């Protein structure tokens, strides 16, 4: 749906959406001119900005592999699924754990209209429309309750999402409510835009934040390491802890230097004791 002429009536093409901007960064096709305008503005500040989206997505894939293979987890609650892309959580998880159940949650009308059908591609994957920053809405949802067993370990993903939240309640408090609902042995993965708090890299993070906040998308907060660490209350961080997404158990040795933007997105996996 590359042009505004073909947009379904309920989709407001005068506002950029997080899911469509992310899709544009990942070279997807489910985005409009207004979304690509955000990408252009961000690239003026950081020409390699797409690398942040790729680092995040590849983190999601490696984390899913790790949790399914080594954690033996068979239930996934993926908050803020995004639009379907090359490798989605259920495909990665079910390759390793064929009986794995995955519930995706999102509230974007394009994801609902179009992604839902592609993400719900077998009877072990389900899609819920809810606000991921209101844990009760997700946890009490009938589909979540029907398909996930909260007496067995669950993997909960908040990947590339909570930096788009700037409400009254602290992100740590939102995460605590989710974590409290999970049984022992569960895993929680978070990825988040980082302000690296160094004289070299902080100005880049602040400029990127300024572009995101003043763009037609309007969200994207770069938080500090301490703020992001506080989002794993009561969890033991799996080694190597909170690190750049690109450095979390990479697939091979690094043979090229990092682009500066790659220092502005971090992730970690925590396990509930
Ligand atoms: N988690 C995927 C990943 O890491 O590749 C997609 C990340 S994408 C940047 C963020 C997703 O969160 C978008 O699909 C967006 O629609 C969704 N999202 C943002 N705020 C949300 C909210 N309040 N409730 C539900 N979904 C939300």
Short mmCIF file of C-alpha atoms and ligand atoms in Angstrom, two decimals:
data_model
loop_
_atom_site.label_atom_id
_atom_site.label_comp_id
_atom_site.label_asym_id
_atom_site.label_seq_id
_atom_site.Cartn_x
_atom_site.Cartn_y
_atom_site.Cartn_z
CA UNK A 1 0.00 0.00 0.00
CA UNK A 2 2.59 2.54 -1.01
CA UNK A 3 0.30 5.44 -1.91
CA UNK A 4 -2.30 7.39 0.04
CA UNK A 5 -4.89 6.67 -2.68
CA UNK A 6 -5.05 3.00 -1.76
CA UNK A 7 -5.31 3.51 2.02
CA UNK A 8 -8.34 1.91 3.71
CA UNK A 9 -10.77 4.52 5.05
CA UNK A 10 -9.96 3.99 8.75
CA UNK A 11 -6.24 4.71 8.29
CA UNK A 12 -5.15 8.30 8.84
CA UNK A 13 -2.40 8.91 6.30
CA UNK A 14 -1.74 12.43 7.60
CA UNK A 15 -0.11 10.93 10.71
CA UNK A 16 2.92 8.66 10.70
CA UNK A 17 2.57 5.43 12.65
CA UNK A 18 5.27 3.70 14.68
CA UNK A 19 4.63 0.35 12.98
CA UNK A 20 4.77 1.83 9.46
CA UNK A 21 7.86 3.99 10.13
CA UNK A 22 9.65 0.90 11.48
CA UNK A 23 8.50 -1.02 8.40
CA UNK A 24 9.94 1.76 6.19
CA UNK A 25 13.27 1.57 8.03
CA UNK A 26 13.31 -2.20 7.39
CA UNK A 27 12.64 -1.66 3.65
CA UNK A 28 9.07 -2.98 3.97
CA UNK A 29 6.18 -2.05 1.68
CA UNK A 30 3.48 -1.31 4.26
CA UNK A 31 4.13 2.40 4.68
CA UNK A 32 2.94 5.75 3.35
CA UNK A 33 4.61 8.97 2.28
CA UNK A 34 4.16 10.49 5.76
CA UNK A 35 6.06 7.53 7.29
CA UNK A 36 8.87 7.82 4.78
CA UNK A 37 9.08 11.55 5.62
CA UNK A 38 9.99 10.57 9.21
CA UNK A 39 12.67 8.22 7.89
CA UNK A 40 14.11 10.99 5.69
CA UNK A 41 14.23 13.43 8.62
CA UNK A 42 15.96 10.90 10.85
CA UNK A 43 18.48 10.04 8.12
CA UNK A 44 19.45 13.71 7.89
CA UNK A 45 20.71 13.44 11.47
CA UNK A 46 22.01 9.86 11.16
CA UNK A 47 22.38 8.51 7.62
CA UNK A 48 22.78 4.95 8.94
CA UNK A 49 19.65 5.11 11.13
CA UNK A 50 18.12 2.00 9.50
CA UNK A 51 20.86 0.05 11.23
CA UNK A 52 19.14 0.72 14.56
CA UNK A 53 15.96 -0.95 13.29
CA UNK A 54 17.94 -3.90 11.93
CA UNK A 55 19.93 -4.26 15.16
CA UNK A 56 16.64 -4.33 17.07
CA UNK A 57 15.04 -6.88 14.77
CA UNK A 58 18.07 -9.16 14.78
CA UNK A 59 18.14 -8.93 18.58
CA UNK A 60 14.50 -10.13 18.58
CA UNK A 61 15.44 -13.11 16.41
CA UNK A 62 18.48 -14.13 18.51
CA UNK A 63 16.57 -13.66 21.77
CA UNK A 64 13.67 -15.79 20.52
CA UNK A 65 16.11 -18.51 19.45
CA UNK A 66 17.87 -18.43 22.82
CA UNK A 67 14.68 -18.49 24.89
CA UNK A 68 13.11 -21.28 22.82
CA UNK A 69 16.25 -23.41 22.55
CA UNK A 70 18.06 -22.92 25.85
CA UNK A 71 15.17 -21.75 27.99
CA UNK A 72 12.87 -24.43 26.57
CA UNK A 73 10.02 -21.89 26.60
CA UNK A 74 6.89 -22.74 24.64
CA UNK A 75 4.73 -19.67 25.28
CA UNK A 76 5.44 -16.17 23.97
CA UNK A 77 3.60 -12.91 24.61
CA UNK A 78 4.97 -10.44 22.06
CA UNK A 79 3.91 -6.88 22.96
CA UNK A 80 3.92 -4.55 19.94
CA UNK A 81 4.31 -7.16 17.22
CA UNK A 82 4.87 -4.65 14.44
CA UNK A 83 4.07 -5.48 10.83
CA UNK A 84 5.06 -8.91 9.58
CA UNK A 85 8.61 -8.98 8.28
CA UNK A 86 11.15 -11.56 7.20
CA UNK A 87 11.34 -13.56 10.45
CA UNK A 88 8.54 -13.18 12.94
CA UNK A 89 8.57 -14.42 16.53
CA UNK A 90 6.28 -17.39 15.89
CA UNK A 91 8.35 -18.59 12.93
CA UNK A 92 11.59 -18.48 14.90
CA UNK A 93 10.04 -20.02 18.05
CA UNK A 94 8.10 -22.76 16.26
CA UNK A 95 11.12 -23.79 14.23
CA UNK A 96 12.77 -24.72 17.54
CA UNK A 97 9.69 -25.61 19.63
CA UNK A 98 7.08 -26.79 17.09
CA UNK A 99 4.31 -26.67 19.69
CA UNK A 100 5.14 -23.11 20.85
CA UNK A 101 2.18 -20.78 21.26
CA UNK A 102 2.60 -17.10 20.41
CA UNK A 103 0.21 -14.27 21.21
CA UNK A 104 0.94 -10.97 19.49
CA UNK A 105 -0.45 -7.67 20.75
CA UNK A 106 -0.60 -4.40 18.83
CA UNK A 107 -2.99 -1.47 18.36
CA UNK A 108 -1.99 -0.10 14.96
CA UNK A 109 -4.86 -0.18 12.42
CA UNK A 110 -2.56 -1.33 9.59
CA UNK A 111 -1.17 -4.14 11.73
CA UNK A 112 -4.74 -5.04 12.70
CA UNK A 113 -6.09 -4.91 9.14
CA UNK A 114 -3.26 -6.56 7.33
CA UNK A 115 -0.60 -7.95 9.65
CA UNK A 116 -3.04 -9.89 11.77
CA UNK A 117 -3.87 -12.36 8.99
CA UNK A 118 -0.19 -12.98 8.26
CA UNK A 119 0.85 -13.24 11.88
CA UNK A 120 -2.00 -15.61 12.76
CA UNK A 121 -0.80 -18.15 10.24
CA UNK A 122 -1.40 -21.30 12.29
CA UNK A 123 -3.63 -22.30 15.19
CA UNK A 124 -0.82 -21.74 17.70
CA UNK A 125 -0.46 -18.03 16.87
CA UNK A 126 -3.02 -15.45 17.89
CA UNK A 127 -3.41 -11.72 17.67
CA UNK A 128 -4.85 -9.33 20.24
CA UNK A 129 -5.73 -5.67 19.81
CA UNK A 130 -4.89 -3.90 23.08
CA UNK A 131 -2.82 -1.10 24.64
CA UNK A 132 0.48 -2.69 25.68
CA UNK A 133 1.11 0.08 28.21
CA UNK A 134 -1.99 -0.95 30.17
CA UNK A 135 -0.89 -4.39 31.45
CA UNK A 136 -4.33 -5.29 32.87
CA UNK A 137 -5.88 -4.81 29.43
CA UNK A 138 -3.41 -7.33 27.98
CA UNK A 139 -3.30 -9.77 30.91
CA UNK A 140 -7.09 -9.97 31.27
CA UNK A 141 -7.67 -10.28 27.54
CA UNK A 142 -9.72 -13.35 26.75
CA UNK A 143 -7.39 -14.59 23.97
CA UNK A 144 -4.31 -14.13 26.18
CA UNK A 145 -6.04 -16.03 28.98
CA UNK A 146 -7.23 -18.80 26.66
CA UNK A 147 -3.94 -19.47 24.89
CA UNK A 148 -1.28 -18.79 27.53
CA UNK A 149 -0.98 -20.81 30.72
CA UNK A 150 0.20 -18.48 33.49
CA UNK A 151 1.24 -21.43 35.66
CA UNK A 152 3.99 -22.34 33.15
CA UNK A 153 6.95 -20.09 32.15
CA UNK A 154 6.23 -17.46 29.51
CA UNK A 155 8.52 -15.26 27.43
CA UNK A 156 7.30 -11.67 27.41
CA UNK A 157 8.70 -9.31 24.78
CA UNK A 158 8.67 -5.51 24.98
CA UNK A 159 10.94 -4.96 21.99
CA UNK A 160 11.28 -1.56 20.36
CA UNK A 161 8.09 -0.48 22.10
CA UNK A 162 8.46 1.12 25.50
CA UNK A 163 10.63 3.97 24.18
CA UNK A 164 7.42 5.08 22.44
CA UNK A 165 5.70 5.44 25.82
CA UNK A 166 5.78 8.80 27.54
CA UNK A 167 2.73 8.58 29.83
CA UNK A 168 2.34 9.38 33.53
CA UNK A 169 3.15 5.94 34.88
CA UNK A 170 6.83 4.99 34.92
CA UNK A 171 7.92 2.31 32.42
CA UNK A 172 9.44 0.40 35.38
CA UNK A 173 6.05 0.32 37.07
CA UNK A 174 4.35 -0.95 33.91
CA UNK A 175 6.95 -3.70 33.59
CA UNK A 176 6.58 -4.61 37.28
CA UNK A 177 2.88 -5.26 36.75
CA UNK A 178 3.66 -7.61 33.85
CA UNK A 179 6.48 -9.34 35.73
CA UNK A 180 4.31 -9.87 38.81
CA UNK A 181 1.84 -11.78 36.64
CA UNK A 182 4.49 -14.16 35.25
CA UNK A 183 5.41 -17.46 36.90
CA UNK A 184 8.92 -18.34 38.04
CA UNK A 185 11.21 -19.38 35.18
CA UNK A 186 9.68 -16.83 32.80
CA UNK A 187 11.82 -14.58 30.59
CA UNK A 188 11.39 -10.88 29.78
CA UNK A 189 13.18 -9.20 26.88
CA UNK A 190 13.30 -5.44 26.38
CA UNK A 191 15.03 -3.34 23.75
CA UNK A 192 15.13 0.42 24.05
CA UNK A 193 16.67 3.59 22.57
CA UNK A 194 19.66 4.64 24.71
CA UNK A 195 21.21 7.94 25.62
CA UNK A 196 24.81 6.64 26.02
CA UNK A 197 25.63 9.60 28.35
CA UNK A 198 29.02 10.26 26.77
CA UNK A 199 30.18 13.60 25.36
CA UNK A 200 30.63 11.98 21.93
CA UNK A 201 27.34 10.08 21.67
CA UNK A 202 24.81 11.88 23.89
CA UNK A 203 24.37 14.75 21.41
CA UNK A 204 23.48 12.21 18.68
CA UNK A 205 20.88 10.53 20.92
CA UNK A 206 19.37 13.90 21.88
CA UNK A 207 19.21 15.02 18.23
CA UNK A 208 17.54 11.75 17.21
CA UNK A 209 15.04 12.10 20.05
CA UNK A 210 14.29 15.66 18.99
CA UNK A 211 13.63 14.56 15.40
CA UNK A 212 11.37 11.68 16.49
CA UNK A 213 9.40 13.81 18.97
CA UNK A 214 8.89 16.65 16.47
CA UNK A 215 8.22 14.40 13.48
CA UNK A 216 4.76 13.32 12.29
CA UNK A 217 5.32 10.18 14.43
CA UNK A 218 5.77 12.20 17.64
CA UNK A 219 7.35 9.53 19.89
CA UNK A 220 10.77 8.04 20.67
CA UNK A 221 12.48 8.64 24.00
CA UNK A 222 16.19 7.92 24.50
CA UNK A 223 16.50 6.84 28.13
CA UNK A 224 19.64 6.28 30.21
CA UNK A 225 21.13 2.90 31.14
CA UNK A 226 19.89 3.27 34.74
CA UNK A 227 16.36 4.06 33.55
CA UNK A 228 16.32 1.04 31.25
CA UNK A 229 17.82 -1.27 33.89
CA UNK A 230 14.98 -0.30 36.23
CA UNK A 231 12.54 -1.91 33.76
CA UNK A 232 13.59 -5.43 34.85
CA UNK A 233 12.45 -5.37 38.51
CA UNK A 234 13.01 -8.64 40.36
CA UNK A 235 14.65 -10.32 37.35
CA UNK A 236 18.12 -11.83 36.99
CA UNK A 237 19.68 -10.52 33.80
CA UNK A 238 21.01 -13.25 31.54
CA UNK A 239 24.68 -12.67 30.58
CA UNK A 240 25.91 -10.34 29.16
CA UNK A 241 23.22 -8.14 30.76
CA UNK A 242 22.07 -4.87 29.23
CA UNK A 243 24.25 -4.25 26.17
CA UNK A 244 24.01 -2.75 22.69
CA UNK A 245 21.53 -4.88 20.74
CA UNK A 246 24.23 -5.58 18.19
CA UNK A 247 26.50 -6.95 20.94
CA UNK A 248 23.98 -9.36 22.51
CA UNK A 249 25.38 -12.77 21.47
CA UNK A 250 26.11 -11.73 17.88
CA UNK A 251 26.15 -14.40 15.19
CA UNK A 252 29.87 -13.98 14.55
CA UNK A 253 32.93 -11.85 15.19
CA UNK A 254 32.74 -8.15 14.42
CA UNK A 255 34.74 -7.36 11.31
CA UNK A 256 33.55 -3.81 10.72
CA UNK A 257 33.33 -0.89 13.13
CA UNK A 258 29.99 0.12 14.62
CA UNK A 259 28.18 3.09 13.17
CA UNK A 260 27.56 5.76 15.89
CA UNK A 261 23.76 5.12 15.86
CA UNK A 262 24.34 1.50 16.85
CA UNK A 263 25.43 2.82 20.25
CA UNK A 264 21.93 4.20 20.78
CA UNK A 265 19.88 1.01 21.10
CA UNK A 266 20.29 -1.57 23.87
CA UNK A 267 18.60 -4.73 24.98
CA UNK A 268 18.62 -7.37 27.68
CA UNK A 269 16.90 -10.58 28.71
CA UNK A 270 15.86 -11.13 32.31
CA UNK A 271 14.73 -14.36 33.99
CA UNK A 272 12.27 -14.48 36.86
CA UNK A 273 13.82 -16.56 39.67
N1 LIG B 1 8.43 -5.59 18.46
C1 LIG B 1 8.73 -5.47 17.05
C2 LIG B 1 10.22 -5.51 16.86
O1 LIG B 1 10.95 -5.29 17.84
O2 LIG B 1 10.68 -5.75 15.76
C3 LIG B 1 8.10 -4.21 16.46
C4 LIG B 1 8.58 -2.92 17.05
S1 LIG B 1 7.77 -1.50 16.37
C5 LIG B 1 9.06 -0.32 16.44
C6 LIG B 1 6.71 -1.00 17.73
C7 LIG B 1 5.32 -1.61 17.68
O3 LIG B 1 4.62 -1.31 18.91
C8 LIG B 1 4.44 -1.06 16.55
O4 LIG B 1 3.88 -2.08 15.81
C9 LIG B 1 3.36 -0.26 17.27
O5 LIG B 1 2.12 -0.25 16.59
C10 LIG B 1 3.29 -0.98 18.60
N2 LIG B 1 2.76 -0.12 19.67
C11 LIG B 1 3.20 1.11 20.04
N3 LIG B 1 2.46 1.60 21.05
C12 LIG B 1 1.52 0.65 21.32
C13 LIG B 1 0.46 0.56 22.27
N4 LIG B 1 0.23 1.54 23.15
N5 LIG B 1 -0.29 -0.57 22.29
C14 LIG B 1 -0.06 -1.58 21.39
N6 LIG B 1 0.93 -1.55 20.47
C15 LIG B 1 1.71 -0.44 20.44
#
